[in-house]
Amino acid sequence: MKKTLFTARFYALIAALATIMFTSVNVLAHGMSEADKQRAIEAGLPDYILLGAGHMLTGYDHLLFLFGVIFFLSRFSDIVKFITAFTVGHSITLVFATLYFVQANYFLIDAVIALTVCYKGFENLDGFKRYFGVNSPNVMYMVFGFGLIHGFGLSTRLQQLPMGEGSIVMKILAFNVGVEVGQIVALTVMLVLLVGWRKTASFKRFSVMANTLLIIIGGLLFLHQLHGYQHTVFADDFPINSDDHAHIHEDMVMEAKSNVLDHYPRRIITPQPSPQEDGPHEHGDGAYHSH
């Protein structure tokens, strides 16, 4: 009974996440807000540190990946080793991609980042050995490589800010410092929760469920980002404006229903003449008459 209730709640959670993600492309987006852009015009280095920390703490895809990385790590040295590899990776692309204005559609970059979340959940479940009969790729190299991708995603967001006057390099470095501060805060919270959870009997029982959820959420995020990419490429057909966006999707649903109904044979109903328009008739009393 308890297992059935838990499963029902699990599927309800997935359905809720999917609904939220596809209600609007702006929901769950962790890009730079208009307030951030205005603040950045005359922002100093401390402001860029705060922007970097805030962006990391709201970067659900980055946090999910980090959660997957440290999920089974218990030794402090291992945690430092893997997080350092990730940090070096994302710092390289964050700094150099921003400095040299290397750009890409941020929805596509975030879609790839979502796949890294799926990958880590799959690797945590020993999916390579279980389904392909091979050992997982070197985790250290993969974490470093995925760090490069995450850093490029951070760079696409930073490049949305008007850098204004002053040293661009120092502002980039300040933003990166903020990212690291936010990362440390998030990791601290995660480690406290995981250390406490590992002491309970439910950790082993639900660790598979937790990493399966990572894969599912990563997949939903991937579809969500592709959905956002569609809006940037076909802006005339899919406006970002929330009201227009909702109307577009309502029209798409109605069109889909219409296409489905078109495949069903339709009965041709011949309209019957109304009593006011027909010829001689009777109402059951045997008396024929006309109107």
Backbone as JSON, one array per atom type, in Angstrom:
{
  "sequence": "MKKTLFTARFYALIAALATIMFTSVNVLAHGMSEADKQRAIEAGLPDYILLGAGHMLTGYDHLLFLFGVIFFLSRFSDIVKFITAFTVGHSITLVFATLYFVQANYFLIDAVIALTVCYKGFENLDGFKRYFGVNSPNVMYMVFGFGLIHGFGLSTRLQQLPMGEGSIVMKILAFNVGVEVGQIVALTVMLVLLVGWRKTASFKRFSVMANTLLIIIGGLLFLHQLHGYQHTVFADDFPINSDDHAHIHEDMVMEAKSNVLDHYPRRIITPQPSPQEDGPHEHGDGAYHSH",
  "N": [[0.83, -1.2, 0.0], [1.87, 1.28, 0.9], [4.0, 1.46, -0.88], [2.64, 1.63, -3.31], [1.3, 4.06, -2.97], [3.5, 5.78, -2.79], [4.58, 5.45, -5.36], [2.49, 6.48, -6.9], [2.54, 9.15, -6.07], [5.03, 9.82, -7.01], [4.76, 9.66, -9.82], [2.86, 11.66, -10.07], [4.37, 13.87, -9.36], [6.19, 13.96, -11.5], [4.42, 14.48, -13.6], [3.51, 17.0, -12.82], [5.88, 18.5, -12.97], [6.4, 18.34, -15.73], [4.17, 19.72, -16.71], [4.58, 22.3, -15.66], [7.01, 22.99, -16.92], [6.34, 23.2, -19.62], [4.41, 25.08, -19.75], [5.22, 27.69, -20.14], [7.94, 29.21, -21.85], [9.42, 30.85, -20.32], [9.17, 30.05, -17.71], [11.01, 28.51, -15.16], [13.3, 29.35, -16.37], [16.65, 30.4, -16.04], [17.98, 32.68, -16.79], [19.5, 35.92, -17.39], [17.8, 38.44, -15.82], [15.76, 41.35, -16.6], [16.13, 43.18, -14.58], [18.65, 42.42, -13.62], [20.18, 43.1, -15.85], [19.87, 45.87, -15.97], [21.04, 46.59, -13.55], [23.63, 45.86, -14.05], [24.73, 47.75, -15.68], [26.03, 49.92, -14.42], [27.45, 48.51, -12.59], [29.7, 47.45, -10.02], [32.65, 45.48, -9.17], [31.94, 43.94, -6.83], [29.19, 43.69, -7.26], [29.1, 42.09, -9.54], [30.09, 39.75, -8.48], [28.0, 39.06, -6.78], [26.0, 38.71, -8.7], [27.0, 36.48, -10.09], [26.99, 34.54, -8.04], [24.26, 34.46, -7.43], [23.24, 33.6, -9.88], [24.29, 31.02, -10.07], [23.11, 29.77, -7.88], [20.48, 29.71, -8.65], [20.63, 28.15, -10.82], [19.33, 25.5, -11.8], [19.95, 23.29, -13.44], [22.76, 23.12, -13.35], [23.04, 22.63, -10.61], [21.68, 20.21, -10.29], [23.34, 18.52, -11.75], [25.71, 18.67, -10.22], [24.72, 17.55, -7.86], [24.32, 14.94, -8.72], [26.99, 14.26, -9.18], [28.2, 14.2, -6.62], [26.69, 12.36, -5.31], [27.23, 9.65, -4.5], [29.66, 9.98, -3.34], [31.71, 9.78, -0.56], [34.11, 10.26, 0.71], [36.03, 13.05, 1.65], [38.23, 13.88, 0.18], [37.74, 12.81, -2.36], [35.48, 14.24, -3.09], [36.52, 16.86, -3.24], [38.34, 16.48, -5.32], [36.75, 15.83, -7.61], [35.0, 18.02, -7.75], [36.82, 20.04, -8.11], [37.79, 19.43, -10.68], [35.46, 19.88, -12.16], [35.1, 22.61, -11.62], [37.43, 23.81, -12.68], [37.04, 23.18, -15.36], [34.55, 24.56, -16.03], [35.35, 27.15, -15.47], [37.29, 27.74, -17.37], [35.93, 27.85, -19.89], [33.97, 29.72, -19.27], [35.44, 32.1, -18.79], [37.09, 32.47, -21.13], [35.33, 32.17, -23.34], [33.57, 34.26, -22.89], [35.33, 36.44, -22.9], [36.3, 36.43, -25.52], [34.0, 36.64, -26.93], [32.6, 34.36, -27.82], [29.82, 32.8, -29.01], [26.66, 31.11, -28.78], [23.44, 29.69, -29.37], [21.69, 29.99, -26.44], [19.67, 28.33, -25.53], [20.15, 25.92, -26.82], [22.66, 25.25, -25.76], [21.95, 24.95, -23.06], [20.27, 22.8, -23.37], [22.07, 20.75, -23.98], [23.43, 20.76, -21.55], [21.4, 19.83, -19.92], [21.34, 17.21, -20.8], [23.71, 16.32, -19.7], [22.99, 16.05, -17.07], [21.21, 13.91, -17.27], [23.07, 11.99, -18.09], [24.75, 11.73, -15.82], [23.0, 10.71, -13.89], [22.4, 8.27, -15.15], [24.94, 7.1, -15.21], [25.42, 6.88, -12.46], [23.63, 4.88, -11.87], [24.93, 2.73, -12.78], [24.62, 2.22, -15.47], [26.09, 1.78, -17.86], [27.49, -0.61, -17.51], [25.38, -2.31, -16.94], [23.61, -2.19, -19.14], [25.14, -2.04, -21.46], [27.32, -3.58, -21.07], [29.9, -2.65, -20.59], [32.57, -0.81, -18.99], [32.07, 2.3, -17.27], [32.9, 5.45, -18.84], [35.94, 7.25, -18.02], [35.38, 8.87, -15.06], [36.43, 11.24, -14.01], [37.49, 12.59, -16.25], [35.12, 12.95, -17.68], [33.61, 14.57, -15.99], [35.19, 16.86, -16.0], [35.04, 17.51, -18.75], [32.26, 17.94, -19.02], [32.14, 20.1, -17.35], [33.32, 22.06, -18.95], [31.27, 22.43, -20.82], [29.18, 23.34, -19.16], [30.34, 25.72, -18.31], [30.37, 27.16, -20.7], [27.67, 27.51, -21.0], [27.19, 29.21, -18.81], [28.66, 31.39, -19.71], [27.18, 32.25, -21.96], [25.03, 33.38, -20.7], [26.23, 35.41, -19.16], [27.12, 37.06, -21.18], [24.86, 38.32, -21.92], [24.67, 40.51, -20.4], [25.11, 44.06, -20.19], [28.29, 45.15, -20.23], [29.39, 47.64, -19.78], [31.52, 50.38, -18.67], [35.04, 50.11, -17.76], [37.25, 47.43, -16.62], [36.84, 44.63, -18.54], [37.83, 42.08, -18.21], [38.25, 41.85, -15.43], [35.64, 42.02, -14.52], [34.55, 39.71, -15.59], [36.07, 37.8, -14.23], [35.25, 38.41, -11.63], [32.55, 37.71, -11.75], [32.89, 34.99, -12.15], [34.08, 34.28, -9.73], [31.91, 34.73, -8.08], [30.22, 32.73, -9.02], [31.62, 30.49, -8.1], [31.4, 30.89, -5.34], [28.62, 30.66, -5.0], [28.42, 28.02, -5.8], [29.84, 26.67, -3.78], [28.2, 27.22, -1.57], [25.83, 25.89, -2.36], [26.78, 23.25, -2.61], [27.51, 22.74, 0.02], [25.03, 22.66, 1.34], [23.88, 20.48, -0.03], [25.66, 18.39, 0.69], [25.3, 18.26, 3.47], [22.63, 17.4, 3.57], [22.85, 14.94, 2.19], [24.7, 13.51, 3.78], [23.24, 13.22, 6.13], [21.09, 11.76, 5.1], [22.3, 9.4, 4.2], [22.67, 7.98, 6.53], [20.32, 6.79, 7.09], [17.94, 4.12, 6.6], [16.54, 4.39, 4.28], [18.14, 5.43, 2.31], [19.63, 3.59, 0.69], [17.47, 2.23, -0.3], [16.06, 4.1, -1.79], [17.91, 5.26, -3.47], [18.2, 4.42, -6.09], [15.77, 5.29, -7.12], [16.13, 8.06, -6.79], [18.23, 8.68, -8.58], [17.11, 7.82, -10.93], [15.12, 9.69, -11.08], [16.73, 11.9, -11.54], [17.51, 11.4, -14.19], [15.03, 11.52, -15.48], [14.14, 14.16, -14.92], [16.26, 15.55, -16.11], [15.79, 14.81, -18.77], [13.28, 16.02, -19.19], [14.02, 18.69, -18.86], [15.71, 18.91, -21.05], [13.89, 18.67, -23.21], [12.37, 20.9, -22.64], [14.23, 22.99, -23.07], [14.71, 22.67, -25.79], [12.21, 23.33, -26.67], [12.2, 26.05, -25.98], [14.22, 26.86, -27.74], [12.93, 26.53, -30.15], [11.19, 28.66, -30.06], [12.93, 30.81, -30.34], [14.0, 30.49, -32.86], [11.8, 30.31, -34.57], [10.4, 32.79, -34.22], [8.26, 34.38, -35.12], [6.17, 32.6, -35.43], [6.03, 31.45, -32.92], [5.72, 33.32, -30.47], [7.51, 34.82, -27.72], [6.21, 36.3, -25.81], [4.11, 35.92, -23.04], [1.25, 35.84, -23.08], [0.61, 35.75, -25.84], [2.02, 33.45, -26.38], [0.59, 31.5, -24.94], [-1.83, 31.56, -26.35], [-0.99, 30.67, -28.85], [-0.32, 28.0, -28.31], [-2.81, 27.05, -27.52], [-4.17, 27.26, -29.94], [-2.68, 25.39, -31.39], [-3.35, 23.03, -30.07], [-6.1, 22.89, -30.65], [-5.97, 22.66, -33.42], [-4.66, 20.22, -33.64], [-6.6, 18.52, -32.54], [-8.58, 18.86, -34.46], [-7.32, 17.75, -36.7], [-7.2, 15.09, -35.92], [-9.93, 14.44, -35.78], [-10.54, 14.65, -38.45], [-9.82, 12.22, -39.52], [-11.82, 10.49, -39.01], [-14.78, 8.93, -40.25], [-17.52, 10.85, -41.38], [-20.93, 11.22, -40.65], [-23.42, 11.95, -42.93], [-26.0, 13.97, -42.47], [-29.2, 14.39, -43.45], [-31.04, 17.25, -43.48], [-34.17, 17.49, -41.89], [-37.34, 18.57, -42.99], [-38.96, 21.28, -41.41], [-41.94, 21.38, -39.38], [-43.3, 23.64, -40.15], [-42.68, 23.94, -42.79], [-43.25, 21.69, -44.28], [-45.27, 19.4, -46.29], [-48.68, 18.17, -46.61], [-49.77, 16.6, -43.62], [-50.24, 14.69, -40.6], [-51.02, 14.76, -37.07], [-51.3, 12.47, -35.6], [-53.93, 12.26, -35.1], [-55.31, 11.55, -37.27], [-56.23, 13.49, -38.94], [-55.4, 15.04, -41.77], [-53.44, 17.83, -42.82], [-52.14, 20.99, -43.9], [-49.49, 23.42, -43.3]],
  "CA": [[0.0, 0.0, 0.0], [2.76, 2.43, 0.97], [4.77, 1.51, -2.12], [1.73, 2.1, -4.35], [1.08, 5.47, -2.72], [4.73, 6.48, -3.15], [4.68, 5.43, -6.82], [1.5, 7.42, -7.42], [3.04, 10.5, -5.83], [6.19, 10.0, -7.88], [4.27, 9.98, -11.16], [2.19, 12.95, -9.99], [5.44, 14.85, -9.37], [6.7, 14.06, -12.88], [3.39, 15.16, -14.4], [3.51, 18.41, -12.43], [7.09, 19.1, -13.53], [6.21, 18.47, -17.17], [3.19, 20.78, -16.93], [5.23, 23.59, -15.37], [8.05, 23.28, -17.89], [5.83, 23.51, -20.95], [3.41, 26.14, -19.68], [5.84, 28.88, -20.72], [9.38, 29.08, -21.99], [10.06, 31.67, -19.3], [9.13, 29.36, -16.43], [12.23, 27.75, -14.88], [14.48, 29.92, -17.03], [17.52, 31.05, -15.07], [18.81, 33.63, -17.5], [19.67, 37.22, -16.78], [16.56, 39.2, -15.85], [15.92, 42.76, -16.96], [16.68, 43.87, -13.4], [20.09, 42.14, -13.62], [20.8, 43.85, -16.93], [19.92, 47.27, -15.57], [21.99, 46.72, -12.45], [24.98, 45.61, -14.54], [25.23, 48.9, -16.46], [26.99, 50.65, -13.6], [27.81, 47.61, -11.49], [31.1, 47.27, -9.68], [33.06, 44.08, -9.05], [31.11, 43.2, -5.85], [27.89, 43.39, -7.87], [29.28, 40.95, -10.44], [30.21, 38.57, -7.62], [26.64, 38.72, -6.36], [25.29, 38.2, -9.87], [27.49, 35.13, -10.35], [26.5, 33.65, -6.98], [22.82, 34.29, -7.6], [22.97, 32.79, -11.07], [24.61, 29.62, -9.77], [22.14, 29.24, -6.92], [19.22, 29.49, -9.36], [20.92, 27.3, -11.98], [18.87, 24.16, -11.41], [20.63, 22.24, -14.21], [24.1, 22.99, -12.77], [22.92, 22.04, -9.27], [21.31, 18.81, -10.44], [24.54, 17.79, -12.16], [26.57, 18.57, -9.04], [24.09, 16.59, -6.96], [24.64, 13.61, -9.24], [28.43, 14.0, -9.03], [28.58, 13.91, -5.23], [25.66, 11.52, -4.69], [27.81, 8.48, -3.86], [30.98, 10.29, -2.8], [31.7, 9.91, 0.9], [35.4, 10.78, 1.18], [36.2, 14.47, 1.37], [39.25, 14.04, -0.88], [37.1, 12.53, -3.64], [34.6, 15.37, -3.39], [37.38, 17.96, -3.66], [38.94, 16.13, -6.61], [35.78, 15.93, -8.7], [34.48, 19.39, -7.84], [37.91, 20.84, -8.7], [37.77, 19.16, -12.13], [34.29, 20.59, -12.71], [35.34, 24.04, -11.48], [38.44, 24.2, -13.67], [36.4, 23.1, -16.67], [33.61, 25.64, -16.34], [36.04, 28.44, -15.4], [38.0, 27.95, -18.64], [35.03, 28.3, -20.95], [33.3, 30.95, -18.84], [36.33, 33.25, -18.96], [37.57, 32.69, -22.5], [34.21, 32.36, -24.27], [33.06, 35.62, -22.67], [36.36, 37.4, -23.29], [36.43, 36.46, -26.98], [32.65, 36.74, -27.49], [32.17, 33.11, -28.48], [28.41, 32.71, -28.68], [25.8, 30.07, -29.34], [22.08, 29.8, -28.83], [21.79, 29.49, -25.06], [18.73, 27.23, -25.32], [20.81, 24.69, -27.25], [23.68, 24.93, -24.76], [21.27, 24.44, -21.87], [19.75, 21.46, -23.71], [23.19, 19.83, -23.8], [23.67, 20.68, -20.1], [20.36, 18.93, -19.39], [21.76, 15.83, -21.11], [24.76, 15.93, -18.74], [22.26, 15.6, -15.88], [20.77, 12.54, -17.59], [24.25, 11.12, -18.12], [25.24, 11.44, -14.47], [22.06, 9.78, -13.28], [22.59, 6.97, -15.8], [26.23, 6.56, -14.74], [25.25, 6.5, -11.06], [22.88, 3.63, -11.84], [25.79, 1.72, -13.41], [23.93, 1.9, -16.71], [26.98, 1.29, -18.91], [27.76, -2.02, -17.25], [24.13, -3.06, -16.92], [22.93, -2.23, -20.43], [26.08, -2.15, -22.58], [28.37, -4.54, -20.74], [31.22, -2.01, -20.6], [32.79, 0.09, -17.86], [31.77, 3.72, -17.52], [34.07, 6.27, -19.19], [36.62, 7.83, -16.87], [34.47, 9.86, -14.48], [37.14, 12.5, -13.86], [37.52, 13.27, -17.55], [33.76, 13.32, -18.06], [33.2, 15.72, -15.17], [35.92, 18.01, -16.54], [34.45, 17.85, -20.05], [30.95, 18.53, -18.79], [32.4, 21.42, -16.79], [33.52, 22.97, -20.09], [29.95, 22.72, -21.39], [28.46, 24.18, -18.2], [30.95, 27.05, -18.34], [29.9, 27.83, -21.91], [26.31, 27.96, -20.7], [27.31, 30.39, -17.95], [29.15, 32.49, -20.54], [26.1, 32.77, -22.8], [24.21, 34.23, -19.83], [27.0, 36.59, -18.8], [27.22, 37.92, -22.35], [23.61, 39.08, -22.05], [24.78, 41.72, -19.58], [25.91, 45.18, -20.71], [29.46, 45.24, -19.36], [29.65, 49.03, -19.41], [32.9, 50.82, -18.65], [35.91, 49.39, -16.82], [37.94, 46.23, -17.09], [35.96, 43.5, -18.85], [38.44, 40.87, -17.64], [38.0, 41.83, -13.99], [34.22, 41.74, -14.31], [34.36, 38.28, -15.88], [36.64, 37.05, -13.1], [34.4, 38.63, -10.46], [31.37, 36.87, -11.96], [33.31, 33.6, -11.94], [34.24, 34.11, -8.28], [30.56, 34.6, -7.54], [29.75, 31.38, -9.36], [32.25, 29.54, -7.18], [30.8, 31.09, -4.02], [27.31, 30.03, -5.06], [28.62, 26.57, -5.89], [30.23, 26.2, -2.45], [27.01, 27.26, -0.73], [24.93, 24.82, -2.79], [27.39, 21.96, -2.27], [27.44, 22.57, 1.47], [23.66, 22.23, 1.66], [23.71, 19.12, -0.56], [26.43, 17.43, 1.49], [24.63, 18.1, 4.76], [21.46, 16.57, 3.36], [23.25, 13.59, 1.82], [25.31, 12.85, 4.94], [22.15, 12.82, 7.0], [20.26, 10.74, 4.44], [23.05, 8.14, 4.12], [22.58, 7.29, 7.81], [19.0, 6.18, 7.21], [17.75, 2.91, 5.79], [15.89, 4.72, 3.01], [19.1, 5.88, 1.28], [19.87, 2.5, -0.24], [16.21, 1.84, -0.92], [15.58, 5.11, -2.74], [18.99, 5.83, -4.28], [17.86, 4.14, -7.49], [14.69, 6.21, -7.47], [16.66, 9.42, -6.87], [19.0, 8.84, -9.81], [16.14, 7.71, -12.02], [14.49, 11.0, -11.15], [17.69, 12.78, -12.21], [17.42, 11.15, -15.64], [13.73, 12.0, -15.96], [14.14, 15.62, -14.88], [17.17, 15.99, -17.16], [15.1, 14.65, -20.05], [12.26, 17.07, -19.29], [14.73, 19.94, -19.09], [16.19, 18.87, -22.44], [12.75, 18.99, -24.07], [12.0, 22.29, -22.33], [15.17, 23.88, -23.73], [14.44, 22.59, -27.23], [10.99, 24.1, -26.83], [12.63, 27.44, -25.99], [14.97, 27.09, -28.98], [11.93, 26.67, -31.2], [10.64, 30.01, -29.98], [13.91, 31.78, -30.81], [14.22, 30.29, -34.3], [10.55, 30.6, -35.25], [9.84, 33.82, -33.32], [6.98, 34.87, -35.63], [5.15, 31.58, -35.2], [5.98, 31.12, -31.5], [6.21, 34.49, -29.71], [7.91, 34.6, -26.34], [5.22, 36.93, -24.95], [3.4, 34.84, -22.36], [-0.13, 35.76, -23.53], [0.62, 35.23, -27.21], [2.52, 32.08, -26.29], [-0.51, 30.64, -24.51], [-2.79, 31.47, -27.44], [-0.41, 29.82, -29.89], [-0.45, 26.6, -27.92], [-4.22, 26.71, -27.57], [-4.48, 27.04, -31.35], [-2.05, 24.14, -31.81], [-4.15, 21.93, -29.53], [-7.34, 22.82, -31.42], [-5.64, 22.15, -34.74], [-4.37, 18.79, -33.5], [-7.88, 17.84, -32.37], [-9.25, 18.9, -35.74], [-6.67, 16.77, -37.58], [-7.62, 13.76, -35.49], [-11.32, 14.24, -36.17], [-10.59, 14.52, -39.91], [-9.58, 10.83, -39.89], [-13.01, 9.71, -38.72], [-15.86, 9.17, -41.22], [-18.57, 11.71, -40.88], [-22.26, 10.9, -41.13], [-24.1, 13.05, -43.59], [-27.36, 14.0, -41.96], [-30.07, 15.21, -44.29], [-31.94, 18.01, -42.6], [-35.58, 17.22, -42.06], [-38.12, 19.81, -43.07], [-39.67, 21.64, -40.19], [-43.4, 21.28, -39.55], [-43.83, 24.83, -40.8], [-42.31, 23.99, -44.2], [-43.55, 20.46, -45.01], [-46.57, 19.31, -46.96], [-49.78, 17.62, -45.8], [-49.35, 15.66, -42.6], [-51.19, 14.58, -39.51], [-50.38, 14.73, -35.77], [-51.73, 11.29, -34.86], [-55.39, 12.24, -34.92], [-55.91, 11.13, -38.52], [-56.67, 14.65, -39.72], [-54.32, 15.59, -42.55], [-53.56, 19.24, -43.06], [-50.88, 21.66, -44.26], [-49.26, 24.7, -42.63]],
  "C": [[0.87, 1.25, 0.0], [3.54, 2.6, -0.32], [3.9, 2.05, -3.26], [1.48, 3.59, -4.22], [2.3, 6.29, -3.12], [4.88, 6.56, -4.66], [3.71, 6.42, -7.45], [1.96, 8.86, -7.24], [4.22, 10.81, -6.73], [5.74, 10.4, -9.28], [3.53, 11.32, -11.18], [3.21, 14.08, -10.02], [5.97, 15.06, -10.78], [5.71, 14.8, -13.76], [3.36, 16.65, -14.09], [4.71, 19.14, -13.01], [6.94, 19.34, -15.02], [5.25, 19.61, -17.49], [3.81, 22.15, -16.74], [6.2, 23.96, -16.47], [7.49, 23.74, -19.23], [4.69, 24.51, -20.93], [3.94, 27.4, -20.35], [7.33, 28.65, -20.82], [10.11, 29.89, -20.93], [10.07, 31.01, -17.93], [10.38, 28.49, -16.31], [13.45, 28.29, -15.61], [15.33, 30.62, -15.99], [18.5, 31.98, -15.77], [18.91, 34.93, -16.73], [18.37, 38.02, -16.94], [16.84, 40.63, -16.29], [16.5, 43.56, -15.8], [18.19, 43.66, -13.32], [20.8, 42.98, -14.67], [20.91, 45.33, -16.59], [20.96, 47.5, -14.49], [23.43, 46.61, -12.95], [25.58, 46.81, -15.27], [26.3, 49.66, -15.69], [27.46, 49.81, -12.42], [29.31, 47.57, -11.27], [31.41, 45.79, -9.53], [32.25, 43.32, -7.99], [29.74, 42.81, -6.41], [27.99, 42.19, -8.8], [29.47, 39.65, -9.64], [28.83, 38.11, -7.17], [25.82, 38.15, -7.52], [25.7, 36.75, -10.17], [26.97, 34.14, -9.33], [25.01, 33.4, -7.14], [22.48, 33.43, -8.8], [23.24, 31.31, -10.8], [23.56, 29.01, -8.86], [20.76, 29.03, -7.53], [19.41, 28.61, -10.59], [20.59, 25.85, -11.67], [19.58, 23.06, -12.17], [22.05, 22.02, -13.68], [24.02, 22.25, -11.42], [22.54, 20.57, -9.35], [22.52, 17.96, -10.85], [25.48, 17.6, -10.98], [26.02, 17.56, -8.03], [24.39, 15.16, -7.4], [26.11, 13.26, -9.04], [28.77, 13.55, -7.62], [27.66, 12.88, -4.57], [26.25, 10.34, -3.91], [29.19, 8.74, -3.27], [30.9, 10.51, -1.29], [33.01, 10.48, 1.44], [35.58, 12.23, 0.73], [37.19, 14.69, 0.23], [38.65, 13.78, -2.26], [36.19, 13.69, -4.06], [35.41, 16.55, -3.91], [37.93, 17.7, -5.06], [37.96, 16.35, -7.76], [35.24, 17.35, -8.86], [35.54, 20.32, -8.42], [37.94, 20.66, -10.21], [36.62, 19.91, -12.79], [34.53, 22.1, -12.7], [36.35, 24.54, -12.51], [37.82, 24.21, -15.06], [35.48, 24.27, -16.95], [34.26, 27.02, -16.23], [36.73, 28.76, -16.71], [37.05, 28.51, -19.69], [34.29, 29.58, -20.56], [34.16, 32.17, -19.14], [36.64, 33.49, -20.43], [36.44, 32.87, -23.51], [33.63, 33.75, -24.12], [34.05, 36.66, -23.17], [36.45, 37.55, -24.8], [35.07, 36.42, -27.68], [32.26, 35.52, -28.32], [30.73, 32.85, -28.05], [27.75, 31.53, -29.37], [24.43, 30.28, -28.75], [22.03, 29.18, -27.44], [20.78, 28.39, -24.77], [19.37, 25.9, -25.73], [21.89, 24.27, -26.26], [23.04, 24.34, -23.51], [20.64, 23.07, -22.13], [20.85, 20.42, -23.53], [23.51, 19.67, -22.3], [22.63, 19.76, -19.45], [20.73, 17.46, -19.65], [22.88, 15.38, -20.17], [24.14, 15.47, -17.42], [21.78, 14.17, -16.09], [21.94, 11.57, -17.53], [24.69, 10.75, -16.71], [24.3, 10.52, -13.72], [22.22, 8.38, -13.83], [23.87, 6.31, -15.32], [26.15, 6.13, -13.28], [24.5, 5.18, -10.91], [23.65, 2.48, -12.46], [25.18, 1.25, -14.74], [24.82, 1.34, -17.8], [27.25, -0.2, -18.74], [26.48, -2.84, -17.41], [23.54, -3.24, -18.31], [23.87, -2.43, -21.62], [27.22, -3.12, -22.31], [29.77, -3.96, -20.77], [31.34, -1.15, -19.35], [32.44, 1.52, -18.25], [33.03, 4.44, -17.98], [34.67, 6.89, -17.93], [35.82, 9.01, -16.32], [35.15, 11.22, -14.36], [37.16, 13.29, -15.16], [36.13, 13.75, -17.96], [33.29, 14.54, -17.28], [33.9, 16.99, -15.65], [35.31, 18.47, -17.87], [33.08, 18.49, -19.91], [31.08, 19.91, -18.13], [32.62, 22.46, -17.88], [32.19, 23.39, -20.68], [29.16, 23.64, -20.45], [29.03, 25.6, -18.18], [30.52, 27.84, -19.57], [28.48, 28.33, -21.72], [26.31, 29.19, -19.81], [27.76, 31.62, -18.76], [28.05, 33.09, -21.4], [25.19, 33.69, -21.99], [24.94, 35.52, -19.48], [27.06, 37.57, -19.96], [25.92, 38.67, -22.63], [23.67, 40.4, -21.27], [25.56, 42.81, -20.31], [27.08, 45.42, -19.77], [29.8, 46.67, -18.95], [31.13, 49.37, -19.46], [33.71, 49.98, -17.65], [36.49, 48.13, -17.43], [36.97, 45.08, -17.29], [36.5, 42.23, -18.19], [38.12, 40.76, -16.16], [36.52, 41.52, -13.68], [33.91, 40.27, -14.57], [34.88, 37.45, -14.71], [35.79, 37.21, -11.84], [33.13, 37.77, -10.56], [31.71, 35.41, -11.68], [33.52, 33.31, -10.45], [32.87, 33.94, -7.63], [29.96, 33.24, -7.82], [30.32, 30.35, -8.39], [31.67, 29.66, -5.77], [29.42, 30.43, -3.96], [27.41, 28.51, -5.09], [28.98, 25.98, -4.52], [29.02, 26.16, -1.51], [26.08, 26.1, -1.07], [25.49, 23.45, -2.41], [27.33, 21.69, -0.77], [26.07, 22.05, 1.9], [23.44, 20.79, 1.19], [24.42, 18.09, 0.3], [25.8, 17.19, 2.85], [23.43, 17.18, 4.62], [21.83, 15.13, 3.04], [23.87, 12.83, 2.98], [24.24, 12.38, 5.9], [21.32, 11.69, 6.42], [20.97, 9.39, 4.4], [22.97, 7.33, 5.42], [21.24, 6.59, 8.01], [18.89, 4.98, 6.28], [17.17, 3.23, 4.41], [16.88, 5.11, 1.92], [19.33, 4.79, 0.23], [18.61, 2.15, -1.0], [15.78, 2.81, -2.01], [16.68, 5.74, -3.57], [18.75, 5.59, -5.77], [16.77, 5.09, -7.96], [15.22, 7.63, -7.66], [17.42, 9.64, -8.17], [18.14, 8.63, -11.04], [15.43, 9.03, -12.21], [15.41, 12.02, -11.8], [17.59, 12.64, -13.72], [16.13, 11.73, -16.19], [13.69, 13.53, -16.0], [15.08, 16.18, -15.94], [16.53, 15.89, -18.53], [14.03, 15.71, -20.26], [12.9, 18.43, -19.54], [15.24, 20.03, -20.53], [15.07, 19.25, -23.4], [12.31, 20.45, -23.87], [12.92, 23.26, -23.07], [15.0, 23.84, -25.25], [13.17, 23.37, -27.57], [11.32, 25.6, -26.88], [13.39, 27.79, -27.26], [14.0, 27.29, -30.15], [11.35, 28.08, -31.23], [11.63, 31.05, -30.48], [14.12, 31.68, -32.32], [12.98, 30.66, -35.1], [9.77, 31.63, -34.42], [8.48, 34.32, -33.79], [5.85, 33.89, -35.35], [4.96, 31.26, -33.72], [6.53, 32.29, -30.69], [6.52, 34.14, -28.28], [6.9, 35.21, -25.37], [4.29, 35.88, -24.37], [1.95, 34.7, -22.84], [-0.22, 35.18, -24.93], [1.05, 33.77, -27.23], [1.39, 31.13, -25.93], [-1.52, 30.46, -25.63], [-2.28, 30.57, -28.57], [-0.6, 28.36, -29.56], [-1.9, 26.15, -27.88], [-4.65, 26.42, -29.01], [-3.9, 25.73, -31.84], [-2.85, 22.94, -31.31], [-5.44, 21.77, -30.32], [-7.09, 22.26, -32.81], [-5.37, 20.65, -34.7], [-5.66, 18.0, -33.34], [-8.64, 17.77, -33.69], [-8.67, 17.88, -36.7], [-7.07, 15.35, -37.22], [-9.03, 13.47, -35.95], [-11.46, 14.05, -37.67], [-10.4, 13.08, -40.36], [-10.8, 9.95, -39.64], [-14.07, 9.99, -39.78], [-16.98, 9.98, -40.6], [-19.91, 11.28, -41.48], [-22.86, 12.14, -41.76], [-25.56, 13.0, -43.18], [-28.18, 14.94, -42.83], [-31.04, 15.97, -43.4], [-33.4, 17.7, -42.92], [-36.35, 18.53, -42.11], [-38.87, 20.05, -41.78], [-41.17, 21.54, -40.44], [-43.97, 22.49, -40.27], [-43.62, 24.82, -42.31], [-42.75, 22.74, -44.96], [-44.96, 20.5, -45.59], [-47.64, 18.76, -46.03], [-49.28, 16.57, -44.81], [-50.42, 15.61, -41.52], [-50.43, 14.4, -38.2], [-50.86, 13.57, -34.93], [-53.23, 11.22, -34.66], [-56.12, 11.87, -36.2], [-56.36, 12.26, -39.4], [-55.49, 15.24, -40.44], [-54.56, 17.06, -42.82], [-52.19, 19.78, -43.47], [-50.78, 22.95, -43.48], [-49.1, 25.78, -43.69]]
}
